Amino acid sequence: MAKPIVVSHQGAESSFQLQKLERSRLYGSKRRLPVDPDGQPCTRAALTDDGEVLLLSGMTALGWFDDRGRQVETSELGAQAPDGQALAPVPSTLGESQPLEGPVSPLEVLDLAVTSIYQLSADSVSEQLATSLASGEIWRFRFNYRPDFMAETAFLLANDAGTFALIGQPAPAPYLPPNAPPPPDGADDVDGDDVDFEML
Amino acid sequence: MRTLHLADQDSRDAFIRFVSVRPPAAPERVAAGRPVGQRRFIAAGDANTHAALLERYGDQLSQALLDSDPDVDLELVGRPIERTSTVYLDSQQHILRHAPKVVEVILDPSGQETERRDPVDRAPNVAEHLPIRFTRTRLKRAVAVRRFVFARRLQLWHSDGLTYEFLSGIAQQLHDSDEMVMLAGGESAKDPLIFQLNGLPWRAFLEGRTSAEGYCLLLHLSNLELKTLPLEP
């Protein structure tokens, strides 16, 4: 079990167990499955371009390589900002108390590029925070599931169904004046092709 | 440049360009000051996978691994994988020489199969003769963010003075009312939006902001409600 999300609000700590909220676990899912002439599921594999090696599941691995082709151990990896500054490792925030900031405007939540959603169940929640969430207020805190080089932004909110944390990176869109230049190339695709259940 | 065909509440319509709003790029990974990237390579031959070794050595696999490294094929291991072609193997593990039949499998939230059927293609509906339209569903922004997960955002972008007037007018109206309006497609304006062939159906909510700098009109896409998961048996 993962460590809990711990947040502090007006000097009181609250702790929540987290469970990832996924579409397939809420609505079910749909898959397209290739079958052979006998109706049995096919196995997907890859054939190298020279036709010499048939790659089955479990035969490949991913590794980090530098620009000279040297394989790099994970323990050697670092990260740098676009300006070339080395970034310090950011530890996991799970189990560590994070101060709540806010309450925030709904616009901040709408500007979040969401990467994951967690359903929260309270181990302990302060009365002030419970009252605030029940009134519709939304709070921001730092979140990092596992140690890496960039903490994400989380929003803590509640509705009639429960309490949730939305995780992601803030990504506000620009305001457009009448003479705005055309949008940048390559930014127009809508990603994602997944399951297709009606939800409303 | 991708476009959608949008009609407002007064049935004024226009073809509008849009772009995805993306988060900032992740930090560049480095090692000893040099940039690094991930590459896929061959880790085992087909005679060296765990399944193949288990079949060959059975209970003696652990000892065989210690004695003779049968999991390592020095001819293959470490070879970088550049380009490959997808192939399918039948249940006898023979390569299919023709395209396989495809069936659609429906799974319930617990992952159990509930139905198997022939797949039906789903056509896109955002840039067709019939525009996507405003519905009567309007939500305050504070309500919408606590009800839906908005997984994608598209920014609508004007291409001339007329589309600027059209989009900035919608943005101003939504900004003033602090509301998001649901858009829908199809004859009856009830269908979710589909952006590409067999793409996900999205519920879409238009949200507008204005400032001295200009306007920002965003289409927030959702396929997930903020609901609790069913209890596991």
PDB file of N, CA and C in Angstrom, chain A residues 136-197:
ATOM      1  N   GLY A 136     -17.237  23.486  -1.113  1.00  0.00           N
ATOM      2  CA  GLY A 136     -16.840  23.620  -2.518  1.00  0.00           C
ATOM      3  C   GLY A 136     -15.479  24.249  -2.725  1.00  0.00           C
ATOM      4  N   GLU A 137     -14.784  24.553  -1.651  1.00  0.00           N
ATOM      5  CA  GLU A 137     -13.464  25.168  -1.822  1.00  0.00           C
ATOM      6  C   GLU A 137     -12.451  24.128  -2.309  1.00  0.00           C
ATOM      7  N   ILE A 138     -11.469  24.618  -3.044  1.00  0.00           N
ATOM      8  CA  ILE A 138     -10.446  23.758  -3.650  1.00  0.00           C
ATOM      9  C   ILE A 138      -9.085  24.230  -3.170  1.00  0.00           C
ATOM     10  N   TRP A 139      -8.223  23.265  -2.840  1.00  0.00           N
ATOM     11  CA  TRP A 139      -6.912  23.596  -2.276  1.00  0.00           C
ATOM     12  C   TRP A 139      -5.804  22.978  -3.112  1.00  0.00           C
ATOM     13  N   ARG A 140      -4.671  23.681  -3.164  1.00  0.00           N
ATOM     14  CA  ARG A 140      -3.522  23.248  -3.970  1.00  0.00           C
ATOM     15  C   ARG A 140      -2.401  22.769  -3.049  1.00  0.00           C
ATOM     16  N   PHE A 141      -1.679  21.733  -3.487  1.00  0.00           N
ATOM     17  CA  PHE A 141      -0.487  21.306  -2.750  1.00  0.00           C
ATOM     18  C   PHE A 141       0.498  20.645  -3.710  1.00  0.00           C
ATOM     19  N   ARG A 142       1.737  20.489  -3.242  1.00  0.00           N
ATOM     20  CA  ARG A 142       2.768  19.829  -4.060  1.00  0.00           C
ATOM     21  C   ARG A 142       2.585  18.328  -3.953  1.00  0.00           C
ATOM     22  N   PHE A 143       2.825  17.642  -5.082  1.00  0.00           N
ATOM     23  CA  PHE A 143       2.641  16.196  -5.098  1.00  0.00           C
ATOM     24  C   PHE A 143       3.745  15.563  -5.927  1.00  0.00           C
ATOM     25  N   ASN A 144       4.333  14.519  -5.415  1.00  0.00           N
ATOM     26  CA  ASN A 144       5.306  13.741  -6.175  1.00  0.00           C
ATOM     27  C   ASN A 144       5.173  12.287  -5.732  1.00  0.00           C
ATOM     28  N   TYR A 145       4.643  11.438  -6.616  1.00  0.00           N
ATOM     29  CA  TYR A 145       4.367  10.059  -6.200  1.00  0.00           C
ATOM     30  C   TYR A 145       5.665   9.332  -5.859  1.00  0.00           C
ATOM     31  N   ARG A 146       6.638   9.403  -6.788  1.00  0.00           N
ATOM     32  CA  ARG A 146       7.933   8.764  -6.515  1.00  0.00           C
ATOM     33  C   ARG A 146       9.045   9.777  -6.765  1.00  0.00           C
ATOM     34  N   PRO A 147      10.206   9.577  -6.155  1.00  0.00           N
ATOM     35  CA  PRO A 147      11.281  10.558  -6.307  1.00  0.00           C
ATOM     36  C   PRO A 147      11.660  10.744  -7.775  1.00  0.00           C
ATOM     37  N   ASP A 148      11.748  11.999  -8.210  1.00  0.00           N
ATOM     38  CA  ASP A 148      12.270  12.307  -9.543  1.00  0.00           C
ATOM     39  C   ASP A 148      12.766  13.748  -9.516  1.00  0.00           C
ATOM     40  N   PHE A 149      12.631  14.459 -10.629  1.00  0.00           N
ATOM     41  CA  PHE A 149      13.234  15.790 -10.679  1.00  0.00           C
ATOM     42  C   PHE A 149      12.207  16.914 -10.805  1.00  0.00           C
ATOM     43  N   MET A 150      10.928  16.600 -10.700  1.00  0.00           N
ATOM     44  CA  MET A 150       9.932  17.656 -10.837  1.00  0.00           C
ATOM     45  C   MET A 150       8.681  17.281 -10.055  1.00  0.00           C
ATOM     46  N   ALA A 151       8.329  18.116  -9.089  1.00  0.00           N
ATOM     47  CA  ALA A 151       7.087  17.871  -8.365  1.00  0.00           C
ATOM     48  C   ALA A 151       5.918  18.331  -9.225  1.00  0.00           C
ATOM     49  N   GLU A 152       4.781  17.690  -9.057  1.00  0.00           N
ATOM     50  CA  GLU A 152       3.587  18.098  -9.779  1.00  0.00           C
ATOM     51  C   GLU A 152       2.701  18.937  -8.854  1.00  0.00           C
ATOM     52  N   THR A 153       1.668  19.496  -9.468  1.00  0.00           N
ATOM     53  CA  THR A 153       0.694  20.280  -8.712  1.00  0.00           C
ATOM     54  C   THR A 153      -0.540  19.419  -8.492  1.00  0.00           C
ATOM     55  N   ALA A 154      -1.055  19.453  -7.278  1.00  0.00           N
ATOM     56  CA  ALA A 154      -2.269  18.695  -6.976  1.00  0.00           C
ATOM     57  C   ALA A 154      -3.344  19.652  -6.480  1.00  0.00           C
ATOM     58  N   PHE A 155      -4.583  19.332  -6.820  1.00  0.00           N
ATOM     59  CA  PHE A 155      -5.724  20.070  -6.283  1.00  0.00           C
ATOM     60  C   PHE A 155      -6.589  19.103  -5.488  1.00  0.00           C
ATOM     61  N   LEU A 156      -6.909  19.513  -4.277  1.00  0.00           N
ATOM     62  CA  LEU A 156      -7.755  18.722  -3.391  1.00  0.00           C
ATOM     63  C   LEU A 156      -9.163  19.295  -3.447  1.00  0.00           C
ATOM     64  N   LEU A 157     -10.125  18.447  -3.778  1.00  0.00           N
ATOM     65  CA  LEU A 157     -11.506  18.916  -3.879  1.00  0.00           C
ATOM     66  C   LEU A 157     -12.450  17.788  -3.496  1.00  0.00           C
ATOM     67  N   ALA A 158     -13.702  18.165  -3.284  1.00  0.00           N
ATOM     68  CA  ALA A 158     -14.708  17.156  -2.898  1.00  0.00           C
ATOM     69  C   ALA A 158     -16.020  17.472  -3.595  1.00  0.00           C
ATOM     70  N   ASN A 159     -16.806  16.434  -3.806  1.00  0.00           N
ATOM     71  CA  ASN A 159     -18.177  16.597  -4.297  1.00  0.00           C
ATOM     72  C   ASN A 159     -19.069  15.596  -3.557  1.00  0.00           C
ATOM     73  N   ASP A 160     -20.285  15.421  -4.035  1.00  0.00           N
ATOM     74  CA  ASP A 160     -21.198  14.521  -3.332  1.00  0.00           C
ATOM     75  C   ASP A 160     -20.701  13.078  -3.316  1.00  0.00           C
ATOM     76  N   ALA A 161     -19.874  12.725  -4.302  1.00  0.00           N
ATOM     77  CA  ALA A 161     -19.416  11.333  -4.403  1.00  0.00           C
ATOM     78  C   ALA A 161     -18.237  11.046  -3.492  1.00  0.00           C
ATOM     79  N   GLY A 162     -17.416  12.050  -3.213  1.00  0.00           N
ATOM     80  CA  GLY A 162     -16.245  11.787  -2.388  1.00  0.00           C
ATOM     81  C   GLY A 162     -15.206  12.888  -2.478  1.00  0.00           C
ATOM     82  N   THR A 163     -13.992  12.544  -2.083  1.00  0.00           N
ATOM     83  CA  THR A 163     -12.878  13.496  -2.092  1.00  0.00           C
ATOM     84  C   THR A 163     -11.844  13.007  -3.103  1.00  0.00           C
ATOM     85  N   PHE A 164     -11.274  13.950  -3.851  1.00  0.00           N
ATOM     86  CA  PHE A 164     -10.396  13.579  -4.961  1.00  0.00           C
ATOM     87  C   PHE A 164      -9.182  14.501  -4.991  1.00  0.00           C
ATOM     88  N   ALA A 165      -8.112  13.979  -5.589  1.00  0.00           N
ATOM     89  CA  ALA A 165      -6.936  14.807  -5.876  1.00  0.00           C
ATOM     90  C   ALA A 165      -6.666  14.734  -7.375  1.00  0.00           C
ATOM     91  N   LEU A 166      -6.616  15.894  -8.009  1.00  0.00           N
ATOM     92  CA  LEU A 166      -6.256  15.975  -9.421  1.00  0.00           C
ATOM     93  C   LEU A 166      -4.783  16.350  -9.496  1.00  0.00           C
ATOM     94  N   ILE A 167      -3.999  15.585 -10.252  1.00  0.00           N
ATOM     95  CA  ILE A 167      -2.554  15.791 -10.325  1.00  0.00           C
ATOM     96  C   ILE A 167      -2.179  16.203 -11.738  1.00  0.00           C
ATOM     97  N   GLY A 168      -1.227  17.111 -11.856  1.00  0.00           N
ATOM     98  CA  GLY A 168      -0.774  17.490 -13.196  1.00  0.00           C
ATOM     99  C   GLY A 168       0.169  18.657 -13.166  1.00  0.00           C
ATOM    100  N   GLN A 169       0.337  19.267 -14.337  1.00  0.00           N
ATOM    101  CA  GLN A 169       1.196  20.450 -14.471  1.00  0.00           C
ATOM    102  C   GLN A 169       0.341  21.630 -14.920  1.00  0.00           C
ATOM    103  N   PRO A 170       0.510  22.791 -14.290  1.00  0.00           N
ATOM    104  CA  PRO A 170      -0.223  23.967 -14.771  1.00  0.00           C
ATOM    105  C   PRO A 170       0.196  24.299 -16.210  1.00  0.00           C
ATOM    106  N   ALA A 171      -0.784  24.569 -17.058  1.00  0.00           N
ATOM    107  CA  ALA A 171      -0.490  24.878 -18.459  1.00  0.00           C
ATOM    108  C   ALA A 171      -1.523  25.881 -18.965  1.00  0.00           C
ATOM    109  N   PRO A 172      -1.391  27.133 -18.516  1.00  0.00           N
ATOM    110  CA  PRO A 172      -2.364  28.130 -18.967  1.00  0.00           C
ATOM    111  C   PRO A 172      -2.210  28.420 -20.455  1.00  0.00           C
ATOM    112  N   ALA A 173      -3.326  28.714 -21.096  1.00  0.00           N
ATOM    113  CA  ALA A 173      -3.309  29.046 -22.528  1.00  0.00           C
ATOM    114  C   ALA A 173      -3.164  30.555 -22.685  1.00  0.00           C
ATOM    115  N   PRO A 174      -2.603  31.009 -23.802  1.00  0.00           N
ATOM    116  CA  PRO A 174      -2.427  32.454 -23.983  1.00  0.00           C
ATOM    117  C   PRO A 174      -3.744  33.154 -24.338  1.00  0.00           C
ATOM    118  N   TYR A 175      -3.806  34.439 -23.992  1.00  0.00           N
ATOM    119  CA  TYR A 175      -4.910  35.274 -24.472  1.00  0.00           C
ATOM    120  C   TYR A 175      -4.556  35.745 -25.883  1.00  0.00           C
ATOM    121  N   LEU A 176      -5.547  35.792 -26.758  1.00  0.00           N
ATOM    122  CA  LEU A 176      -5.291  36.111 -28.158  1.00  0.00           C
ATOM    123  C   LEU A 176      -5.788  37.517 -28.490  1.00  0.00           C
ATOM    124  N   PRO A 177      -4.890  38.412 -28.899  1.00  0.00           N
ATOM    125  CA  PRO A 177      -5.324  39.712 -29.397  1.00  0.00           C
ATOM    126  C   PRO A 177      -5.790  39.568 -30.848  1.00  0.00           C
ATOM    127  N   PRO A 178      -6.407  40.618 -31.412  1.00  0.00           N
ATOM    128  CA  PRO A 178      -6.892  40.499 -32.802  1.00  0.00           C
ATOM    129  C   PRO A 178      -5.786  40.121 -33.778  1.00  0.00           C
ATOM    130  N   ASN A 179      -4.561  40.630 -33.534  1.00  0.00           N
ATOM    131  CA  ASN A 179      -3.461  40.354 -34.476  1.00  0.00           C
ATOM    132  C   ASN A 179      -2.591  39.183 -34.022  1.00  0.00           C
ATOM    133  N   ALA A 180      -3.166  38.233 -33.309  1.00  0.00           N
ATOM    134  CA  ALA A 180      -2.391  37.078 -32.818  1.00  0.00           C
ATOM    135  C   ALA A 180      -1.791  36.315 -34.000  1.00  0.00           C
ATOM    136  N   PRO A 181      -0.533  35.873 -33.864  1.00  0.00           N
ATOM    137  CA  PRO A 181       0.052  35.064 -34.943  1.00  0.00           C
ATOM    138  C   PRO A 181      -0.665  33.723 -35.024  1.00  0.00           C
ATOM    139  N   PRO A 182      -0.511  33.022 -36.141  1.00  0.00           N
ATOM    140  CA  PRO A 182      -1.142  31.699 -36.240  1.00  0.00           C
ATOM    141  C   PRO A 182      -0.620  30.779 -35.144  1.00  0.00           C
ATOM    142  N   PRO A 183      -1.398  29.779 -34.773  1.00  0.00           N
ATOM    143  CA  PRO A 183      -0.932  28.855 -33.723  1.00  0.00           C
ATOM    144  C   PRO A 183       0.298  28.087 -34.192  1.00  0.00           C
ATOM    145  N   PRO A 184       1.119  27.635 -33.222  1.00  0.00           N
ATOM    146  CA  PRO A 184       2.326  26.899 -33.595  1.00  0.00           C
ATOM    147  C   PRO A 184       1.986  25.587 -34.307  1.00  0.00           C
ATOM    148  N   ASP A 185       2.826  25.212 -35.270  1.00  0.00           N
ATOM    149  CA  ASP A 185       2.616  23.947 -35.992  1.00  0.00           C
ATOM    150  C   ASP A 185       2.755  22.775 -35.041  1.00  0.00           C
ATOM    151  N   GLY A 186       2.041  21.718 -35.327  1.00  0.00           N
ATOM    152  CA  GLY A 186       2.204  20.478 -34.573  1.00  0.00           C
ATOM    153  C   GLY A 186       1.509  20.474 -33.237  1.00  0.00           C
ATOM    154  N   ALA A 187       0.705  21.504 -32.957  1.00  0.00           N
ATOM    155  CA  ALA A 187       0.039  21.560 -31.654  1.00  0.00           C
ATOM    156  C   ALA A 187      -1.451  21.284 -31.781  1.00  0.00           C
ATOM    157  N   ASP A 188      -1.859  20.677 -32.893  1.00  0.00           N
ATOM    158  CA  ASP A 188      -3.290  20.615 -33.162  1.00  0.00           C
ATOM    159  C   ASP A 188      -3.893  19.231 -33.067  1.00  0.00           C
ATOM    160  N   ASP A 189      -3.119  18.254 -32.661  1.00  0.00           N
ATOM    161  CA  ASP A 189      -3.699  16.923 -32.615  1.00  0.00           C
ATOM    162  C   ASP A 189      -4.391  16.674 -31.276  1.00  0.00           C
ATOM    163  N   VAL A 190      -5.459  15.906 -31.327  1.00  0.00           N
ATOM    164  CA  VAL A 190      -6.139  15.506 -30.102  1.00  0.00           C
ATOM    165  C   VAL A 190      -5.696  14.090 -29.809  1.00  0.00           C
ATOM    166  N   ASP A 191      -4.882  13.936 -28.772  1.00  0.00           N
ATOM    167  CA  ASP A 191      -4.349  12.612 -28.474  1.00  0.00           C
ATOM    168  C   ASP A 191      -5.431  11.707 -27.939  1.00  0.00           C
ATOM    169  N   GLY A 192      -5.109  10.465 -27.879  1.00  0.00           N
ATOM    170  CA  GLY A 192      -5.925   9.563 -27.088  1.00  0.00           C
ATOM    171  C   GLY A 192      -6.895   8.771 -27.907  1.00  0.00           C
ATOM    172  N   ASP A 193      -6.794   7.510 -27.797  1.00  0.00           N
ATOM    173  CA  ASP A 193      -7.720   6.606 -28.429  1.00  0.00           C
ATOM    174  C   ASP A 193      -7.854   5.474 -27.458  1.00  0.00           C
ATOM    175  N   ASP A 194      -8.995   5.367 -26.825  1.00  0.00           N
ATOM    176  CA  ASP A 194      -9.070   4.397 -25.750  1.00  0.00           C
ATOM    177  C   ASP A 194     -10.463   3.817 -25.739  1.00  0.00           C
ATOM    178  N   VAL A 195     -10.965   3.566 -24.577  1.00  0.00           N
ATOM    179  CA  VAL A 195     -12.269   2.951 -24.434  1.00  0.00           C
ATOM    180  C   VAL A 195     -13.382   3.964 -24.661  1.00  0.00           C
ATOM    181  N   ASP A 196     -14.544   3.465 -24.983  1.00  0.00           N
ATOM    182  CA  ASP A 196     -15.588   4.347 -25.490  1.00  0.00           C
ATOM    183  C   ASP A 196     -16.943   4.100 -24.837  1.00  0.00           C
ATOM    184  N   PHE A 197     -17.075   4.299 -23.552  1.00  0.00           N
ATOM    185  CA  PHE A 197     -18.372   4.084 -22.923  1.00  0.00           C
ATOM    186  C   PHE A 197     -19.070   5.416 -22.681  1.00  0.00           C
TER     187      PHE A 197
END
